[in-house]
Amino acid sequence: MIYGFDFSHFNGDAQVTKRYPQADFVIHKISEGTSFVDSKAQARAMQWKGEKPTFWYHLIRPDKGTSSAAEAGHFVASVSSKIEPYGPFGLAIDLEAQFIPYNSKRATLDWIKDFLVKVKAAYNKPILVYMGDLYPDHWYKEIQEVGGLIWIARWGTEPKHDWVVWQQTSKFEGDNLDRDLCKLTISEMFKLTGPV
């Protein structure tokens, strides 16, 4: 098992500088919706240069009425311009229950799957999918069928659904920081971040 951290612009540079050396892998926000780009992402991509397995995530917002094609296009364009020039990278999406409730309709799952298919058409890589542990069982199965690798948030006890990455805490050692456990080896993680 290996350990990593997931970051965004909410994590200050001092905190990232402190924790990055302790990580086997990192996951960082790059985009959200159809217009937001994380203000810290490009500088960190330039600094890290993919020296560790490094994933960049998009916070999906189907609740805003945007199309999966528009969001996938924004994610791909953000990665292409801000991340790709600076070294190997992996991809992830953030599926937050506050925007995608556990009782979401079938159409929402279809939106998510279509988003994943469109991103994979641009970058043929598996995509980590961050989600809670309380969606209907078929959501996890169907997401995996279109190339998603499950990244589950469950603080405390181990998730009931199968996972590749498990976000174990949002308060690591007293910091406002998410720490993750991964079942893969570092070399297996590098395969997820390697060339298309």
XYZ file of C-alpha atoms in Angstrom:
196
model
C 0.000 0.000 0.000
C 1.130 3.522 -0.774
C -0.046 6.878 0.546
C -0.735 10.199 -1.118
C -2.402 13.561 -0.677
C -5.002 15.389 -2.699
C -4.666 19.143 -3.011
C -6.350 22.168 -4.542
C -5.884 25.948 -4.403
C -7.379 25.815 -0.888
C -4.134 24.210 0.292
C -1.514 26.910 0.655
C 1.967 26.623 -0.796
C 3.557 26.118 2.637
C 1.267 23.185 3.388
C 1.905 21.589 -0.023
C 5.672 22.113 0.339
C 5.530 20.384 3.740
C 3.447 17.390 2.612
C 4.616 16.771 -0.969
C 7.884 15.055 0.111
C 5.835 12.663 2.311
C 3.605 11.535 -0.573
C 4.039 8.504 -2.812
C 1.547 10.109 -5.230
C -0.459 13.323 -5.451
C -3.856 14.322 -6.818
C -4.541 17.995 -7.568
C -7.534 19.957 -8.835
C -7.271 21.507 -12.287
C -10.811 22.482 -13.288
C -14.512 22.636 -12.464
C -17.651 23.042 -14.535
C -17.081 24.790 -17.846
C -14.951 27.786 -16.876
C -13.051 27.434 -13.578
C -9.322 26.594 -13.630
C -7.456 26.108 -10.346
C -5.092 29.055 -9.887
C -2.363 26.897 -8.288
C -2.368 23.995 -10.754
C -0.018 25.144 -13.503
C 2.682 26.357 -11.124
C 2.572 23.059 -9.253
C 2.681 21.082 -12.505
C 5.770 23.084 -13.496
C 7.365 22.403 -10.113
C 6.486 18.694 -9.834
C 7.035 17.690 -13.496
C 5.371 14.311 -12.880
C 8.317 13.085 -10.776
C 5.788 11.197 -8.639
C 2.546 9.712 -9.957
C 0.513 12.901 -10.315
C -3.191 13.088 -11.126
C -5.260 16.135 -12.069
C -8.963 16.203 -11.272
C -12.031 17.966 -12.582
C -14.973 18.724 -10.273
C -18.012 17.784 -12.361
C -21.146 19.945 -12.096
C -24.053 18.339 -13.945
C -26.293 20.084 -11.404
C -25.624 23.357 -13.261
C -27.312 22.043 -16.398
C -24.104 21.934 -18.414
C -23.595 19.194 -20.967
C -21.134 16.372 -20.397
C -19.478 17.351 -23.691
C -18.928 20.950 -22.561
C -17.432 19.903 -19.226
C -15.266 17.203 -20.768
C -14.028 19.749 -23.309
C -13.110 22.213 -20.558
C -11.266 19.507 -18.575
C -9.324 18.311 -21.622
C -8.447 21.876 -22.692
C -7.269 22.731 -19.160
C -5.072 19.633 -18.946
C -3.735 20.178 -22.459
C -2.716 23.798 -21.886
C -1.806 23.877 -18.179
C -0.536 20.366 -17.351
C 0.536 18.354 -20.388
C 3.671 20.425 -21.182
C 5.219 19.653 -17.783
C 5.507 15.878 -17.580
C 3.503 12.706 -17.158
C 0.021 12.984 -15.668
C -3.012 10.965 -14.707
C -6.655 12.011 -14.732
C -9.405 12.039 -12.120
C -12.879 13.450 -11.596
C -14.522 14.605 -8.392
C -18.128 13.520 -7.907
C -19.373 15.422 -4.833
C -22.589 14.315 -3.133
C -23.551 17.953 -2.465
C -23.886 18.442 -6.230
C -24.738 14.838 -7.176
C -26.887 13.485 -4.337
C -26.933 9.772 -3.535
C -30.518 9.543 -4.843
C -29.645 11.124 -8.210
C -31.607 10.052 -11.243
C -30.393 7.590 -13.858
C -29.763 10.498 -16.225
C -27.020 11.775 -13.922
C -25.135 8.486 -14.037
C -25.456 8.480 -17.827
C -24.064 12.066 -17.869
C -21.060 10.939 -15.796
C -20.406 7.929 -18.019
C -20.630 10.060 -21.169
C -18.175 12.550 -19.616
C -15.704 9.723 -18.940
C -16.049 8.358 -22.472
C -15.405 11.804 -23.965
C -12.316 12.425 -21.824
C -10.959 8.967 -22.646
C -11.381 9.765 -26.343
C -8.838 12.569 -25.847
C -6.590 10.801 -23.324
C -6.844 7.025 -23.422
C -6.065 6.514 -19.746
C -7.990 5.101 -16.801
C -9.652 7.872 -14.784
C -9.885 7.948 -10.994
C -13.476 8.713 -9.952
C -13.817 10.252 -6.485
C -17.166 9.463 -4.920
C -18.817 8.675 -1.627
C -19.587 5.133 -0.511
C -23.396 5.451 -0.533
C -24.413 5.500 -4.203
C -26.416 2.537 -5.543
C -24.166 -0.470 -6.143
C -24.620 -0.369 -9.918
C -23.049 3.115 -10.097
C -19.624 1.742 -9.137
C -19.925 -1.158 -11.571
C -21.054 0.985 -14.507
C -18.369 3.613 -13.871
C -15.727 0.875 -13.885
C -17.122 -0.488 -17.160
C -16.268 2.797 -18.932
C -12.724 3.001 -17.553
C -13.243 4.564 -14.155
C -11.118 3.495 -11.179
C -12.936 4.002 -7.904
C -11.485 6.558 -5.472
C -13.749 6.440 -2.419
C -14.117 8.953 0.382
C -14.869 7.281 3.687
C -13.298 8.607 6.868
C -12.715 6.017 9.537
C -13.832 2.544 8.481
C -12.925 0.896 5.169
C -15.427 1.467 2.327
C -17.923 -1.258 1.495
C -17.395 -0.815 -2.259
C -14.280 -1.975 -4.087
C -11.693 0.798 -4.458
C -8.295 1.566 -5.922
C -7.756 4.749 -3.892
C -9.354 5.419 -0.517
C -9.489 8.936 0.946
C -9.141 8.080 4.635
C -9.226 11.493 6.280
C -9.721 15.188 5.650
C -7.809 16.193 8.809
C -4.415 14.539 8.490
C -2.268 15.189 11.573
C -4.421 18.197 12.477
C -4.093 19.841 9.054
C -7.074 20.576 6.809
C -5.712 18.027 4.366
C -6.959 14.895 2.620
C -4.761 11.791 2.811
C -5.325 8.811 0.529
C -4.343 5.137 0.540
C -3.807 3.269 -2.746
C -3.811 -0.498 -3.373
C -1.427 -0.155 -6.327
C 2.359 0.025 -6.236
C 4.176 3.183 -7.248
C 5.200 1.563 -10.539
C 1.570 0.610 -11.234
C 0.522 4.184 -10.501
C 3.181 5.446 -12.918
C 1.584 3.276 -15.604
C -1.658 5.240 -15.104
C 0.181 8.541 -15.553
C 2.408 7.535 -18.458
C 2.141 8.432 -22.149
C -1.172 7.911 -23.921
